[in-house]
XYZ file of C-alpha atoms in Angstrom:
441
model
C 19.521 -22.774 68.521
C 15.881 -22.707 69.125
C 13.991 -24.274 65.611
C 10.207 -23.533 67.333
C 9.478 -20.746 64.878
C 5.356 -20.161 64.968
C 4.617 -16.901 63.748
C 5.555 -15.721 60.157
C 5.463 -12.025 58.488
C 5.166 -11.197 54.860
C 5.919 -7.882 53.210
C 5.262 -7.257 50.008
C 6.293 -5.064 47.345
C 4.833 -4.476 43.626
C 2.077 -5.883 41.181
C -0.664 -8.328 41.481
C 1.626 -10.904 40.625
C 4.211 -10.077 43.216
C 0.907 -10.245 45.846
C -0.178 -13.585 43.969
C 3.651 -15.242 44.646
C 2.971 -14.041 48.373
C 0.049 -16.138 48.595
C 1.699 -18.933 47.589
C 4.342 -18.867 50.484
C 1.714 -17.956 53.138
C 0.332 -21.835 51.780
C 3.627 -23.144 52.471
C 4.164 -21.471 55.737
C 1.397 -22.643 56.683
C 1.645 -26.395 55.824
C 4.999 -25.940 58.069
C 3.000 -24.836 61.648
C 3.698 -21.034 60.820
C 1.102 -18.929 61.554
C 0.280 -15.436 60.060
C 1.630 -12.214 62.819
C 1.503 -8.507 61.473
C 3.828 -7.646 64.455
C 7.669 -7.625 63.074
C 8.729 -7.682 66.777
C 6.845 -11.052 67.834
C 7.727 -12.760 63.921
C 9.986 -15.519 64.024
C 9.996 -15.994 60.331
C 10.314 -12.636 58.312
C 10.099 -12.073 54.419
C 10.264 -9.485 52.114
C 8.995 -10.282 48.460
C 10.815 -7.671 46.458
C 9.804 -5.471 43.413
C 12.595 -4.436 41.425
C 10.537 -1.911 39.108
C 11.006 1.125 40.821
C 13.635 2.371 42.657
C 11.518 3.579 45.805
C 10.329 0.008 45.857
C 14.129 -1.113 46.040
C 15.432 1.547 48.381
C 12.165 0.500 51.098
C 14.181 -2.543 51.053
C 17.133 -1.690 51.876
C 15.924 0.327 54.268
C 13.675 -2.588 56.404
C 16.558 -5.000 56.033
C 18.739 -2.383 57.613
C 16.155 -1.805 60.379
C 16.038 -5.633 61.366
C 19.710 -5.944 62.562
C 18.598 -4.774 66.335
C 15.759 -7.416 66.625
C 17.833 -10.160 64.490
C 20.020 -9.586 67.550
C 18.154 -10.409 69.842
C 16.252 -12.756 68.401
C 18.991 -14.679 66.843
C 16.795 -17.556 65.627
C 14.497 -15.230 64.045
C 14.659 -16.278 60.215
C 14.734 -13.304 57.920
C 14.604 -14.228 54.006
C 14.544 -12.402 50.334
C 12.874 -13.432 47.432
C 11.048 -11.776 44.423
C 12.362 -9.321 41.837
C 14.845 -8.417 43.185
C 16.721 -11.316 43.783
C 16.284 -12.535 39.876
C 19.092 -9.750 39.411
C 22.900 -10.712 40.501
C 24.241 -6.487 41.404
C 20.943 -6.402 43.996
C 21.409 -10.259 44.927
C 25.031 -9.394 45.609
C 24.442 -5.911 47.790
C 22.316 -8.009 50.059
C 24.925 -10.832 50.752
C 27.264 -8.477 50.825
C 25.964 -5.674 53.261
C 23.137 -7.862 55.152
C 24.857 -10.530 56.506
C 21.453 -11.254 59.210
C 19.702 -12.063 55.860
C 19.336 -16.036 55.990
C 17.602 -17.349 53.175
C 17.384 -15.618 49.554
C 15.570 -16.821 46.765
C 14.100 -15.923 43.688
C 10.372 -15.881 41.321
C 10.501 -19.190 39.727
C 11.479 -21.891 42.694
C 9.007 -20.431 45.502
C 8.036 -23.917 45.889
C 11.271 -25.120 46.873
C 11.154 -22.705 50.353
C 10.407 -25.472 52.627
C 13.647 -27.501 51.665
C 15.484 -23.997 51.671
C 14.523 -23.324 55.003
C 15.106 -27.122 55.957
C 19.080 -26.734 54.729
C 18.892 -23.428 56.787
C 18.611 -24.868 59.947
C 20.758 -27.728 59.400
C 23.668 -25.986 58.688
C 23.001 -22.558 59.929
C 24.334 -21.071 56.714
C 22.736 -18.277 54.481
C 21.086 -19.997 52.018
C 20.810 -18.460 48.171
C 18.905 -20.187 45.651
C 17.668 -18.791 42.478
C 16.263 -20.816 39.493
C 17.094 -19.090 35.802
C 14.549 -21.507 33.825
C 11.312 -20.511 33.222
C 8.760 -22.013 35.543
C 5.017 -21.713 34.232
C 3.147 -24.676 35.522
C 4.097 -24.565 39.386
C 1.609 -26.465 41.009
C 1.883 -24.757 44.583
C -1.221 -24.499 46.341
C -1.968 -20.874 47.497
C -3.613 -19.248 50.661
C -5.388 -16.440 49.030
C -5.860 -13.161 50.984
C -9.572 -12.781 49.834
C -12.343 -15.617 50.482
C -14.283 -14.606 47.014
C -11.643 -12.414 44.924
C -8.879 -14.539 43.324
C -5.649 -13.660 41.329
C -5.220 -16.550 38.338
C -1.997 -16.247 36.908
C -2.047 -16.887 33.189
C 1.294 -16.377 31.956
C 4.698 -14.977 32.757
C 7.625 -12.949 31.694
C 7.577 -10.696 29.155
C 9.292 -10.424 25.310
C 8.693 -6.581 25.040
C 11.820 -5.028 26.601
C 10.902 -1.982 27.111
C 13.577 0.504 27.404
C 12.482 1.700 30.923
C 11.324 -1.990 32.084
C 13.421 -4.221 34.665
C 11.023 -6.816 34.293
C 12.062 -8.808 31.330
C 15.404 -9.479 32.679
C 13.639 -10.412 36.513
C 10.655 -12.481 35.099
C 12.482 -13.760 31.929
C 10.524 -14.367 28.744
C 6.602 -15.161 28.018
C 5.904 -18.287 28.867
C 1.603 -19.496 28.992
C -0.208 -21.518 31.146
C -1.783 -23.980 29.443
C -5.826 -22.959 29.049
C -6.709 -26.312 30.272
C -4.628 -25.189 33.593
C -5.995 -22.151 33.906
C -9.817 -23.653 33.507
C -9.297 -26.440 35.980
C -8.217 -23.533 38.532
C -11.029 -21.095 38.028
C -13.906 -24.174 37.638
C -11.872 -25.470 41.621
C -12.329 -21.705 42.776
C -15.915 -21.041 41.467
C -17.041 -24.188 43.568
C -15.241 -22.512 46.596
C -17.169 -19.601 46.270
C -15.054 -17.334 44.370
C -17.329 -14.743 42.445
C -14.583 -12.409 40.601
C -11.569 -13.882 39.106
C -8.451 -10.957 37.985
C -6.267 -12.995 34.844
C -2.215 -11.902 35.588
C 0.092 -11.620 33.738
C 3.135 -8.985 32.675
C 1.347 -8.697 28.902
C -2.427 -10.899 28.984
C -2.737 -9.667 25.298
C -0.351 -11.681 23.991
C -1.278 -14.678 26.085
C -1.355 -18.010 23.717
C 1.703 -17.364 21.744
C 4.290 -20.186 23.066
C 1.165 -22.897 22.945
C 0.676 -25.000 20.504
C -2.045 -25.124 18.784
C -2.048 -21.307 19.899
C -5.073 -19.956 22.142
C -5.882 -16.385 21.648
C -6.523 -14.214 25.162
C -9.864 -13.488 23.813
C -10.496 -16.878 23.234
C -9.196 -17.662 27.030
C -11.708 -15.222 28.070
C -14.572 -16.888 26.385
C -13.898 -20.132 28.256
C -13.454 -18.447 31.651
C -17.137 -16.922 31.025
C -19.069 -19.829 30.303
C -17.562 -21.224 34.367
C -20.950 -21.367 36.547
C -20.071 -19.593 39.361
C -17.866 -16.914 38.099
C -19.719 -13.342 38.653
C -16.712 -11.483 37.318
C -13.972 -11.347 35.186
C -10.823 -8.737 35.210
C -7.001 -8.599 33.711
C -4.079 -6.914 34.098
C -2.129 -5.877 32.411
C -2.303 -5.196 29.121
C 0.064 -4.184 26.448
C -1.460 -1.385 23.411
C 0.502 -2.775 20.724
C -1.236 -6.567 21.397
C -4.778 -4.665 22.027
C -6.467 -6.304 19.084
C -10.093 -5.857 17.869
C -10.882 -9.677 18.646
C -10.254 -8.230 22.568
C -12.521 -5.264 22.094
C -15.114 -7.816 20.694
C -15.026 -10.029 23.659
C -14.816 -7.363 26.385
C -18.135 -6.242 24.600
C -20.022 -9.693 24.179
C -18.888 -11.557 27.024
C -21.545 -9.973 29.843
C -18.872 -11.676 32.832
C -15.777 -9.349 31.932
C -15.977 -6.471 33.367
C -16.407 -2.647 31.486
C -12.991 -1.463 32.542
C -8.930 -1.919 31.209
C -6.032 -0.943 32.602
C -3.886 0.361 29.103
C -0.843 2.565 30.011
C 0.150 4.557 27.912
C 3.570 5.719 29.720
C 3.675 8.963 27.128
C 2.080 11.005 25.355
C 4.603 12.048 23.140
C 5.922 9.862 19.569
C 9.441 10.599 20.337
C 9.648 9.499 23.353
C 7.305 6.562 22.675
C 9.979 5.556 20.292
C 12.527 6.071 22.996
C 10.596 3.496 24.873
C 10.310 0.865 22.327
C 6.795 1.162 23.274
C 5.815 -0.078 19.633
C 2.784 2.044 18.747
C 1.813 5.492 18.248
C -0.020 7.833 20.363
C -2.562 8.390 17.181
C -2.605 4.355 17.604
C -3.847 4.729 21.235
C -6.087 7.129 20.631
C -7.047 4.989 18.035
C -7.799 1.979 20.518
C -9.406 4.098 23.395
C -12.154 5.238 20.299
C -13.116 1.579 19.532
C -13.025 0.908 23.581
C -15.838 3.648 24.292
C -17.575 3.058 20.790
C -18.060 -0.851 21.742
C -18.155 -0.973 25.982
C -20.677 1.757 26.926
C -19.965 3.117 29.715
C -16.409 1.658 30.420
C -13.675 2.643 32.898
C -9.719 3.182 31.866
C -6.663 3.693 33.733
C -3.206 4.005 32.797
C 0.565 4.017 33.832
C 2.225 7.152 33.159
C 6.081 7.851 33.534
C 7.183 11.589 34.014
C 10.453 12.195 33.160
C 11.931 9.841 30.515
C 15.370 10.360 29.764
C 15.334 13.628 26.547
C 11.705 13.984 27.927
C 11.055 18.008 26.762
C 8.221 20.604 27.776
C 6.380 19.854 24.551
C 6.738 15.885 24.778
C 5.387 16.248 28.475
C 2.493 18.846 27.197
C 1.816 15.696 24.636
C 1.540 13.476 27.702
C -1.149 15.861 29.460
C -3.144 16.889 26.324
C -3.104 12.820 25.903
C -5.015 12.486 29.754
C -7.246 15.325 28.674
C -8.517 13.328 25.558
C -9.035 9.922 27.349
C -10.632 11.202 30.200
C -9.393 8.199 32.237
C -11.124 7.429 35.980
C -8.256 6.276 37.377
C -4.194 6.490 36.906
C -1.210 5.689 38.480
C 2.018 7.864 37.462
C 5.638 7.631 37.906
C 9.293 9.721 38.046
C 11.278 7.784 35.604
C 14.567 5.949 38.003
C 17.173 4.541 36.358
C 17.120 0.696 36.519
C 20.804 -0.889 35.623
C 21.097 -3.014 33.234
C 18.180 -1.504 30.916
C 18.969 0.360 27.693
C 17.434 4.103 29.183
C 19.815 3.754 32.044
C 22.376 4.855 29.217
C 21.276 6.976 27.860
C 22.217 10.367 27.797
C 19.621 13.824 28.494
C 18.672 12.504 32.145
C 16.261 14.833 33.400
C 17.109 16.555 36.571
C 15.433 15.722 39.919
C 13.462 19.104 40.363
C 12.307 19.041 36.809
C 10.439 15.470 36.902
C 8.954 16.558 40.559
C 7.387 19.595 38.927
C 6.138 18.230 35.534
C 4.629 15.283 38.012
C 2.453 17.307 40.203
C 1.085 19.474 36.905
C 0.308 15.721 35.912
C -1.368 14.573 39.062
C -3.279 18.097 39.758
C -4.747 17.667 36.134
C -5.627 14.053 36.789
C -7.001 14.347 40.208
C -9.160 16.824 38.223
C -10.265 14.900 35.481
C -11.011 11.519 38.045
C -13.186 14.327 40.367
C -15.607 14.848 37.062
C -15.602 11.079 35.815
C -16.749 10.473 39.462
C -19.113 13.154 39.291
C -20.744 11.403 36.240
C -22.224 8.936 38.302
C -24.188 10.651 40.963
C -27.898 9.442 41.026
C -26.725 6.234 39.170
C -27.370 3.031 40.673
C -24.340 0.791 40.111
C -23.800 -2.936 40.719
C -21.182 -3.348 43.575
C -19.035 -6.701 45.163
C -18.954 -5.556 48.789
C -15.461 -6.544 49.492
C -15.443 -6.215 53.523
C -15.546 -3.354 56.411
C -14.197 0.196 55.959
C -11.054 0.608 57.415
C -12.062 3.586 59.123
C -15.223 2.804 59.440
C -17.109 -0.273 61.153
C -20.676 1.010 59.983
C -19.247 1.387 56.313
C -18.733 -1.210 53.896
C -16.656 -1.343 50.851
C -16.876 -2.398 47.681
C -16.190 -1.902 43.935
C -18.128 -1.653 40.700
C -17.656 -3.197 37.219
C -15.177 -0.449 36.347
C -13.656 -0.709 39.590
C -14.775 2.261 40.828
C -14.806 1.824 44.880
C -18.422 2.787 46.778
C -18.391 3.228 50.910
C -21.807 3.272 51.908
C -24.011 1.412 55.017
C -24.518 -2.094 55.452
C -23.750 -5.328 57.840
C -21.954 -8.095 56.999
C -24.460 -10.094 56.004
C -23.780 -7.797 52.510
C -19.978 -8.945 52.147
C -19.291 -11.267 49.399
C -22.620 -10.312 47.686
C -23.665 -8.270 44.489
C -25.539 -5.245 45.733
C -27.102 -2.428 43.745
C -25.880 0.825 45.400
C -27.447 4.480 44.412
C -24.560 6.683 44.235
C -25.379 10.289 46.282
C -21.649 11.458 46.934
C -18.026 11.182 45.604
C -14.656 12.968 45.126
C -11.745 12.071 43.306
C -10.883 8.674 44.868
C -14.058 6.805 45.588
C -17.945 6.787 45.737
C -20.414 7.208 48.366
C -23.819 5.391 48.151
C -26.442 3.702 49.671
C -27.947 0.207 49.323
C -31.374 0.066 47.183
């Protein structure tokens, strides 16, 4: 068996944090002689870092693993491996030792750092190799080969206590566990001399960061540390929970000039009932509540939102609640959802599943009223002249440069690449629902 292997390939599924664990393998990879190939056909080494909180997320899985037995043939000392979500859970752990016998190595969230020796006792034995840690791991020390030179992911916590009745995650990521701030500091003060200029805090639930230290540390208290770092430009967090959206965050997002004017708050329904059904643990007169304060305090800030269509007993009127709810906020951006059953969470029995045909057509009233509202929140900002991170080259585009605002609104416009990396004031002349068009001034 030939053990050269040069060129890795990593595909990954899910959150910012799933993307942040990803990172962290490309560093060990790397420290092993890998080197990075977007070409399946000439990998050697081939991963898939799973999400397990949808099921299209799951069934793209299934469906890539599937698609490798051809090359895994004839490449027989290709490596193909599993980790992630996924893999935290024994029924989709099982299916894929099971029914994907070229898989070689499978492992799961909290012992990423333990790859190298994995893929060590792979090709000493030649067996399939499954390794999954069940404690909770919050201070893993593994360096990381971030995607971006000056836009960083700092993970802040993990897990989650919440369990909603929808959410996978709990069971996959295990309970809240916090870094400690000292950590987290130390990290952010290393990437600020590097050059990093916007820092995004992760974690399933950042508003209830804190609560497993002792003494306890507050998020908004985190926050104020990460702002007085020299260096820093901006600061960002996802995600965050409503119930744990206290007015001690609202205070900081408005006094600390680093964080940025924008929060990601889903709301998942707009209906009390269902809300209820969720375990969600506030109201929707609570939210509406929160988003008041939010504009009152943080002129002129951005808000986006999860939304799931289709929770099990889900009627007409609780979905009308859930689009009268968008047409209060007026949120800029959103990302929305069919409900899927996930097995082993409490909705998955219950009974009043909503048919197929019924979610499809209550989610495309959803996104044509939200594609709407986003088209005029844009719109709001022609002849404004907004503050923008150019982030690189337009995809589509070599004379266009991209970049985002404080409330993460993304601007095309012209520039060279002398601009990326730097704060540029752009004058906004065009838009639609997505993004901004500008030009430098």
């Amino acid at each position: 068996m030939n053990f050269l292997i040069k060129k890795y390939t990593i595909i990954t599924y899910g959150c910012q944090m799933n993307h942040h664990d990803s990172e962290k393998i490309s560093y060990l990879l790397e420290t092993l002689g890998y080197t990075k190939e977007d070409d399946l056909e000439k990998s050697d080494f081939i991963i898939y870092n799973t999400c397990l909180v949808r099921e299209n997320a799951e069934l793209k899985v299934y469906g890539q693993l599937g698609a490798l037995k051809n090359l895994k043939r004839k490449k027989p000392e290709m490596i193909i491996a599993v980790c992630g979500c996924m893999m935290q859970t024994g029924d989709a752990r099982a299916t894929i030792i099971s029914k994907y016998k070229h898989v070689d190595i499978i492992f799961g969230t909290k012992n990423i750092s333990r790859l190298p020796s994995l893929i060590a006792r792979h090709r000493s034995t030649g067996e399939v190799i499954v390794d999954i840690e069940e404690e909770d791991i919050i201070d893993d020390e593994t360096p990381i080969n971030r995607e971006h030179p000056f836009i960083a992911y700092v993970n802040i916590m993990t897990g989650c206590n919440n369990y909603c009745t929808f959410c996978i995650v709990p069971y996959a990521r295990g309970k809240e566990i916090s870094r400690t701030p000292e950590s987290i500091i130390n990290e952010i003060k290393d990437l600020a001399k590097k050059g990093y200029k916007e820092i995004t805090l992760l974690g399933q639930n950042v508003n209830s960061y804190g609560k497993t230290l002792s003494p306890k540390v507050t998020f908004p208290e985190l926050l104020k540390m990460v702002n007085e770092i020299d260096g820093i430009e901006r600061i960002r967090f996802l995600t965050s929970h409503p119930k744990d959206c206290s007015d001690e965050l609202i205070d900081a997002m408005a006094s600390l000039d680093k964080v940025c004017e924008n929060i990601h708050l889903p709301f998942q329904s707009g209906s009390n009932k269902i809300l209820k059904d969720m375990h969600r643990v506030y109201t929707r007169e609570h939210y509406l509540e929160l988003i008041r304060k939010l504009k009152e305090k943080v002129p002129n800030i951005t808000l986006s939102t999860d939304i799931i269509v289709g929770f099990p007993g889900e009627t007409e009127e609780d979905f009308e609640d859930t689009l009268s709810m968008v047409e209060k906020v007026g949120y800029d951006q959103g990302f929305t959802f069919l409900y899927s059953i996930r097995k082993g969470t409490k909705a998955a029995e219950m009974q009043n599943q909503i048919p197929h045909e019924v979610k499809q057509e209550r989610f495309q009233r959803l996104i044509d009223s939200m594609y709407k509202i986003f088209y005029e929140k844009n719109k709001e900002c022609l002849g404004q002249t907004l503050e923008v991170l150019v982030e690189g080259i337009s995809k589509n585009n070599p004379d266009i440069l991209t970049g985002r605002t404080r409330g993460y609104k993304l601007v095309h416009f012209k520039g060279g690449k002398r601009n990326i990396g730097q704060l540029v004031n752009v004058k906004i002349t065009g838009h639609n629902s997505f993004a901004l068009e500008g030009e430098i001034v």
